[in-house]
Amino acid sequence: QVHLVESGGGLVQPGGSLRLSCAASGVAFILVNMRWYRQAPGKQRELVATITSGNITAYVDSVKDRFTISRDNAKNTVYLQMNSLKPEDTAVYYCYTHLGQVYWGQGTQVTVSS
C-alpha cells in the first residue's frame, strides 16, 4: 500500500524559511513524478511544484526563485525548500504522486505570520 507522509510544517515569520519533507513507501519511488500542492482557507488546491523521475522541475510563478523541489531516491523522499516566505504562502501543503491511481499525503500546515 502506498503511503505519503509529510513533515516540516510550522509557524514562521515573513522572510523566513522552512523545508518540507515527504517520505514515500509502497511505491517504486525512482520511477514516479512527485508534486507538492497547497490549499489555503477558502481557496482551491493549487499545484506548487513538480519534479519528474528524471529530475526535471517546474514551479508555479508565485513561488519561482523562492522554492526549490528536490528528491533523494535513496531515502524515497521529496523535499520542498521554501525561502523568503510570505503570508500568502500560508496553506496546508500536500505531497502527491500518481502511479496507476492518485495518492495524497495527509498534509502539513505552513503558517507565515508575524
Short mmCIF file of N, CA and C in Angstrom, two decimals:
data_model
loop_
_atom_site.label_atom_id
_atom_site.label_comp_id
_atom_site.label_asym_id
_atom_site.label_seq_id
_atom_site.Cartn_x
_atom_site.Cartn_y
_atom_site.Cartn_z
N GLN A 1 0.84 -1.18 0.00
CA GLN A 1 0.00 0.00 0.00
C GLN A 1 0.89 1.24 0.00
N VAL A 2 0.54 2.22 -0.83
CA VAL A 2 1.32 3.44 -0.95
C VAL A 2 0.95 4.40 0.16
N HIS A 3 1.96 4.96 0.81
CA HIS A 3 1.77 5.98 1.82
C HIS A 3 2.71 7.14 1.56
N LEU A 4 2.20 8.35 1.70
CA LEU A 4 2.98 9.56 1.62
C LEU A 4 2.80 10.32 2.92
N VAL A 5 3.89 10.65 3.58
CA VAL A 5 3.84 11.28 4.89
C VAL A 5 4.66 12.56 4.86
N GLU A 6 3.97 13.70 5.00
CA GLU A 6 4.63 15.00 5.01
C GLU A 6 5.08 15.37 6.42
N SER A 7 6.11 16.19 6.49
CA SER A 7 6.56 16.75 7.75
C SER A 7 7.30 18.05 7.46
N GLY A 8 7.54 18.83 8.50
CA GLY A 8 8.34 20.03 8.38
C GLY A 8 7.57 21.33 8.41
N GLY A 9 6.25 21.27 8.44
CA GLY A 9 5.47 22.49 8.52
C GLY A 9 5.58 23.13 9.89
N GLY A 10 5.07 24.35 9.97
CA GLY A 10 5.10 25.07 11.23
C GLY A 10 4.82 26.53 11.04
N LEU A 11 5.08 27.29 12.08
CA LEU A 11 4.89 28.73 12.09
C LEU A 11 6.22 29.42 11.86
N VAL A 12 6.24 30.36 10.91
CA VAL A 12 7.46 31.07 10.58
C VAL A 12 7.11 32.52 10.27
N GLN A 13 8.04 33.43 10.56
CA GLN A 13 7.83 34.84 10.26
C GLN A 13 8.04 35.12 8.78
N PRO A 14 7.41 36.18 8.26
CA PRO A 14 7.68 36.56 6.87
C PRO A 14 9.17 36.74 6.63
N GLY A 15 9.62 36.24 5.49
CA GLY A 15 11.03 36.26 5.16
C GLY A 15 11.79 35.04 5.63
N GLY A 16 11.17 34.22 6.44
CA GLY A 16 11.82 33.03 6.96
C GLY A 16 11.78 31.87 5.99
N SER A 17 12.29 30.73 6.46
CA SER A 17 12.42 29.54 5.62
C SER A 17 11.91 28.31 6.34
N LEU A 18 11.42 27.37 5.56
CA LEU A 18 11.06 26.04 6.04
C LEU A 18 11.44 25.03 4.97
N ARG A 19 11.71 23.81 5.40
CA ARG A 19 11.90 22.71 4.47
C ARG A 19 10.90 21.62 4.78
N LEU A 20 10.05 21.33 3.81
CA LEU A 20 9.08 20.26 3.94
C LEU A 20 9.66 18.97 3.38
N SER A 21 9.27 17.86 3.99
CA SER A 21 9.68 16.55 3.53
C SER A 21 8.46 15.69 3.29
N CYS A 22 8.55 14.80 2.33
CA CYS A 22 7.51 13.83 2.05
C CYS A 22 8.18 12.48 1.86
N ALA A 23 7.94 11.58 2.78
CA ALA A 23 8.51 10.23 2.72
C ALA A 23 7.49 9.30 2.08
N ALA A 24 7.92 8.58 1.06
CA ALA A 24 7.05 7.68 0.32
C ALA A 24 7.40 6.24 0.63
N SER A 25 6.38 5.41 0.72
CA SER A 25 6.57 3.98 0.90
C SER A 25 5.56 3.24 0.03
N GLY A 26 5.88 2.00 -0.30
CA GLY A 26 4.98 1.18 -1.09
C GLY A 26 4.93 1.53 -2.56
N VAL A 27 5.93 2.26 -3.04
CA VAL A 27 5.97 2.69 -4.42
C VAL A 27 7.40 2.59 -4.93
N ALA A 28 7.53 2.33 -6.23
CA ALA A 28 8.85 2.38 -6.86
C ALA A 28 9.21 3.85 -7.06
N PHE A 29 9.73 4.45 -5.99
CA PHE A 29 9.90 5.90 -5.93
C PHE A 29 10.72 6.44 -7.09
N ILE A 30 11.75 5.73 -7.48
CA ILE A 30 12.64 6.21 -8.53
C ILE A 30 11.92 6.37 -9.87
N LEU A 31 10.76 5.74 -10.03
CA LEU A 31 10.05 5.75 -11.30
C LEU A 31 8.98 6.83 -11.40
N VAL A 32 8.64 7.48 -10.31
CA VAL A 32 7.45 8.33 -10.30
C VAL A 32 7.80 9.80 -10.24
N ASN A 33 6.89 10.60 -10.81
CA ASN A 33 6.93 12.04 -10.63
C ASN A 33 6.29 12.39 -9.29
N MET A 34 6.82 13.40 -8.64
CA MET A 34 6.30 13.85 -7.36
C MET A 34 5.88 15.31 -7.46
N ARG A 35 4.86 15.66 -6.70
CA ARG A 35 4.36 17.02 -6.71
C ARG A 35 4.07 17.51 -5.30
N TRP A 36 4.18 18.80 -5.13
CA TRP A 36 3.68 19.49 -3.95
C TRP A 36 2.51 20.38 -4.36
N TYR A 37 1.41 20.26 -3.63
CA TYR A 37 0.25 21.12 -3.75
C TYR A 37 0.08 21.89 -2.45
N ARG A 38 -0.73 22.93 -2.51
CA ARG A 38 -1.11 23.62 -1.28
C ARG A 38 -2.55 24.10 -1.39
N GLN A 39 -3.17 24.25 -0.24
CA GLN A 39 -4.54 24.73 -0.19
C GLN A 39 -4.70 25.69 0.99
N ALA A 40 -5.03 26.93 0.67
CA ALA A 40 -5.29 27.94 1.67
C ALA A 40 -6.78 27.97 1.98
N PRO A 41 -7.16 28.46 3.16
CA PRO A 41 -8.58 28.52 3.50
C PRO A 41 -9.39 29.30 2.47
N GLY A 42 -10.49 28.72 2.04
CA GLY A 42 -11.36 29.37 1.09
C GLY A 42 -10.89 29.34 -0.35
N LYS A 43 -9.78 28.67 -0.62
CA LYS A 43 -9.24 28.61 -1.96
C LYS A 43 -9.10 27.16 -2.41
N GLN A 44 -9.07 26.97 -3.71
CA GLN A 44 -8.88 25.63 -4.23
C GLN A 44 -7.42 25.20 -4.12
N ARG A 45 -7.22 23.91 -4.11
CA ARG A 45 -5.88 23.38 -4.06
C ARG A 45 -5.13 23.72 -5.35
N GLU A 46 -3.88 24.16 -5.21
CA GLU A 46 -3.10 24.53 -6.37
C GLU A 46 -1.78 23.76 -6.40
N LEU A 47 -1.34 23.49 -7.60
CA LEU A 47 -0.05 22.84 -7.80
C LEU A 47 1.06 23.86 -7.57
N VAL A 48 2.01 23.52 -6.72
CA VAL A 48 3.11 24.41 -6.38
C VAL A 48 4.38 24.04 -7.13
N ALA A 49 4.73 22.77 -7.12
CA ALA A 49 5.99 22.34 -7.71
C ALA A 49 5.91 20.88 -8.12
N THR A 50 6.67 20.55 -9.16
CA THR A 50 6.74 19.19 -9.69
C THR A 50 8.19 18.81 -9.89
N ILE A 51 8.51 17.57 -9.63
CA ILE A 51 9.80 17.02 -10.00
C ILE A 51 9.57 15.66 -10.64
N THR A 52 10.14 15.46 -11.82
CA THR A 52 9.96 14.20 -12.53
C THR A 52 10.98 13.18 -12.06
N SER A 53 10.79 11.95 -12.54
CA SER A 53 11.75 10.90 -12.24
C SER A 53 13.12 11.21 -12.81
N GLY A 54 13.17 12.06 -13.83
CA GLY A 54 14.43 12.50 -14.41
C GLY A 54 14.94 13.80 -13.84
N ASN A 55 14.37 14.27 -12.73
CA ASN A 55 14.81 15.48 -12.03
C ASN A 55 14.55 16.76 -12.80
N ILE A 56 13.56 16.75 -13.66
CA ILE A 56 13.09 17.98 -14.28
C ILE A 56 12.09 18.63 -13.33
N THR A 57 12.26 19.91 -13.07
CA THR A 57 11.44 20.62 -12.10
C THR A 57 10.61 21.70 -12.76
N ALA A 58 9.50 22.04 -12.11
CA ALA A 58 8.65 23.12 -12.56
C ALA A 58 7.95 23.72 -11.36
N TYR A 59 7.63 25.02 -11.43
CA TYR A 59 7.06 25.74 -10.32
C TYR A 59 5.95 26.67 -10.79
N VAL A 60 4.99 26.90 -9.92
CA VAL A 60 4.04 27.95 -10.17
C VAL A 60 4.77 29.29 -10.05
N ASP A 61 4.36 30.27 -10.85
CA ASP A 61 5.08 31.53 -10.92
C ASP A 61 5.23 32.22 -9.57
N SER A 62 4.25 32.09 -8.70
CA SER A 62 4.26 32.80 -7.44
C SER A 62 5.36 32.33 -6.49
N VAL A 63 5.92 31.15 -6.71
CA VAL A 63 6.98 30.64 -5.84
C VAL A 63 8.31 30.49 -6.55
N LYS A 64 8.33 30.72 -7.83
CA LYS A 64 9.56 30.58 -8.60
C LYS A 64 10.65 31.49 -8.03
N ASP A 65 11.84 30.97 -7.90
CA ASP A 65 13.01 31.66 -7.34
C ASP A 65 12.98 31.75 -5.82
N ARG A 66 11.93 31.26 -5.19
CA ARG A 66 11.88 31.19 -3.73
C ARG A 66 11.84 29.76 -3.22
N PHE A 67 11.16 28.88 -3.94
CA PHE A 67 11.01 27.49 -3.53
C PHE A 67 11.85 26.60 -4.42
N THR A 68 12.33 25.50 -3.85
CA THR A 68 13.09 24.51 -4.60
C THR A 68 12.60 23.12 -4.25
N ILE A 69 12.18 22.36 -5.26
CA ILE A 69 11.80 20.97 -5.06
C ILE A 69 12.99 20.09 -5.41
N SER A 70 13.19 19.05 -4.62
CA SER A 70 14.27 18.12 -4.87
C SER A 70 13.86 16.74 -4.38
N ARG A 71 14.65 15.74 -4.74
CA ARG A 71 14.33 14.38 -4.31
C ARG A 71 15.60 13.64 -3.97
N ASP A 72 15.47 12.71 -3.04
CA ASP A 72 16.55 11.81 -2.66
C ASP A 72 16.00 10.41 -2.84
N ASN A 73 16.35 9.79 -3.95
CA ASN A 73 15.79 8.48 -4.27
C ASN A 73 16.26 7.40 -3.29
N ALA A 74 17.44 7.56 -2.72
CA ALA A 74 17.92 6.60 -1.74
C ALA A 74 17.08 6.61 -0.48
N LYS A 75 16.45 7.74 -0.18
CA LYS A 75 15.61 7.87 1.00
C LYS A 75 14.13 7.86 0.68
N ASN A 76 13.78 7.70 -0.59
CA ASN A 76 12.37 7.73 -1.01
C ASN A 76 11.67 8.99 -0.50
N THR A 77 12.33 10.11 -0.63
CA THR A 77 11.84 11.35 -0.05
C THR A 77 11.93 12.49 -1.05
N VAL A 78 10.88 13.31 -1.09
CA VAL A 78 10.88 14.54 -1.86
C VAL A 78 10.83 15.70 -0.88
N TYR A 79 11.51 16.79 -1.22
CA TYR A 79 11.61 17.95 -0.35
C TYR A 79 11.07 19.19 -1.05
N LEU A 80 10.64 20.13 -0.25
CA LEU A 80 10.32 21.47 -0.75
C LEU A 80 10.99 22.47 0.17
N GLN A 81 12.07 23.07 -0.31
CA GLN A 81 12.74 24.13 0.42
C GLN A 81 12.05 25.45 0.10
N MET A 82 11.56 26.12 1.13
CA MET A 82 10.79 27.34 0.97
C MET A 82 11.54 28.48 1.64
N ASN A 83 11.98 29.44 0.85
CA ASN A 83 12.69 30.61 1.35
C ASN A 83 11.87 31.86 1.09
N SER A 84 12.24 32.93 1.78
CA SER A 84 11.57 34.22 1.62
C SER A 84 10.06 34.08 1.71
N LEU A 85 9.61 33.40 2.73
CA LEU A 85 8.19 33.09 2.86
C LEU A 85 7.36 34.34 3.08
N LYS A 86 6.17 34.32 2.51
CA LYS A 86 5.23 35.42 2.58
C LYS A 86 3.94 34.95 3.24
N PRO A 87 3.18 35.87 3.83
CA PRO A 87 1.90 35.46 4.43
C PRO A 87 0.99 34.72 3.45
N GLU A 88 1.03 35.07 2.18
CA GLU A 88 0.20 34.40 1.20
C GLU A 88 0.63 32.97 0.91
N ASP A 89 1.78 32.55 1.44
CA ASP A 89 2.19 31.16 1.35
C ASP A 89 1.51 30.29 2.40
N THR A 90 0.80 30.90 3.33
CA THR A 90 0.12 30.15 4.37
C THR A 90 -0.90 29.20 3.75
N ALA A 91 -0.78 27.92 4.07
CA ALA A 91 -1.64 26.90 3.49
C ALA A 91 -1.28 25.56 4.11
N VAL A 92 -2.12 24.58 3.84
CA VAL A 92 -1.76 23.20 4.08
C VAL A 92 -1.07 22.69 2.82
N TYR A 93 0.10 22.12 2.99
CA TYR A 93 0.89 21.63 1.87
C TYR A 93 0.78 20.12 1.80
N TYR A 94 0.52 19.62 0.59
CA TYR A 94 0.28 18.20 0.36
C TYR A 94 1.27 17.62 -0.64
N CYS A 95 1.74 16.46 -0.35
CA CYS A 95 2.55 15.67 -1.26
C CYS A 95 1.64 14.81 -2.13
N TYR A 96 2.05 14.60 -3.38
CA TYR A 96 1.20 13.91 -4.35
C TYR A 96 2.05 13.07 -5.28
N THR A 97 1.52 11.92 -5.65
CA THR A 97 2.08 11.16 -6.76
C THR A 97 0.97 10.37 -7.43
N HIS A 98 1.25 9.91 -8.63
CA HIS A 98 0.29 9.12 -9.39
C HIS A 98 1.00 7.92 -9.99
N LEU A 99 0.53 6.75 -9.65
CA LEU A 99 1.07 5.52 -10.21
C LEU A 99 -0.07 4.51 -10.28
N GLY A 100 -0.80 4.55 -11.39
CA GLY A 100 -1.99 3.74 -11.52
C GLY A 100 -3.21 4.38 -10.87
N GLN A 101 -3.01 5.07 -9.77
CA GLN A 101 -4.03 5.85 -9.12
C GLN A 101 -3.37 7.00 -8.37
N VAL A 102 -4.20 7.91 -7.89
CA VAL A 102 -3.71 9.11 -7.22
C VAL A 102 -3.45 8.82 -5.75
N TYR A 103 -2.35 9.33 -5.23
CA TYR A 103 -2.02 9.21 -3.81
C TYR A 103 -1.70 10.59 -3.26
N TRP A 104 -2.26 10.86 -2.09
CA TRP A 104 -2.04 12.12 -1.37
C TRP A 104 -1.49 11.85 0.01
N GLY A 105 -0.62 12.73 0.46
CA GLY A 105 -0.24 12.74 1.85
C GLY A 105 -1.32 13.38 2.70
N GLN A 106 -1.11 13.38 4.00
CA GLN A 106 -2.12 13.91 4.92
C GLN A 106 -2.08 15.43 5.04
N GLY A 107 -1.02 16.04 4.58
CA GLY A 107 -0.86 17.48 4.63
C GLY A 107 -0.09 17.94 5.85
N THR A 108 0.62 19.05 5.68
CA THR A 108 1.32 19.68 6.78
C THR A 108 1.07 21.19 6.71
N GLN A 109 0.75 21.78 7.85
CA GLN A 109 0.36 23.18 7.91
C GLN A 109 1.58 24.08 7.90
N VAL A 110 1.56 25.07 7.02
CA VAL A 110 2.56 26.13 6.99
C VAL A 110 1.85 27.45 7.26
N THR A 111 2.28 28.14 8.29
CA THR A 111 1.71 29.44 8.65
C THR A 111 2.81 30.47 8.66
N VAL A 112 2.65 31.52 7.86
CA VAL A 112 3.62 32.60 7.76
C VAL A 112 2.98 33.84 8.34
N SER A 113 3.46 34.26 9.50
CA SER A 113 2.82 35.36 10.21
C SER A 113 3.81 35.97 11.19
N SER A 114 3.63 37.28 11.44
CA SER A 114 4.40 37.95 12.46
C SER A 114 3.81 37.73 13.85
#
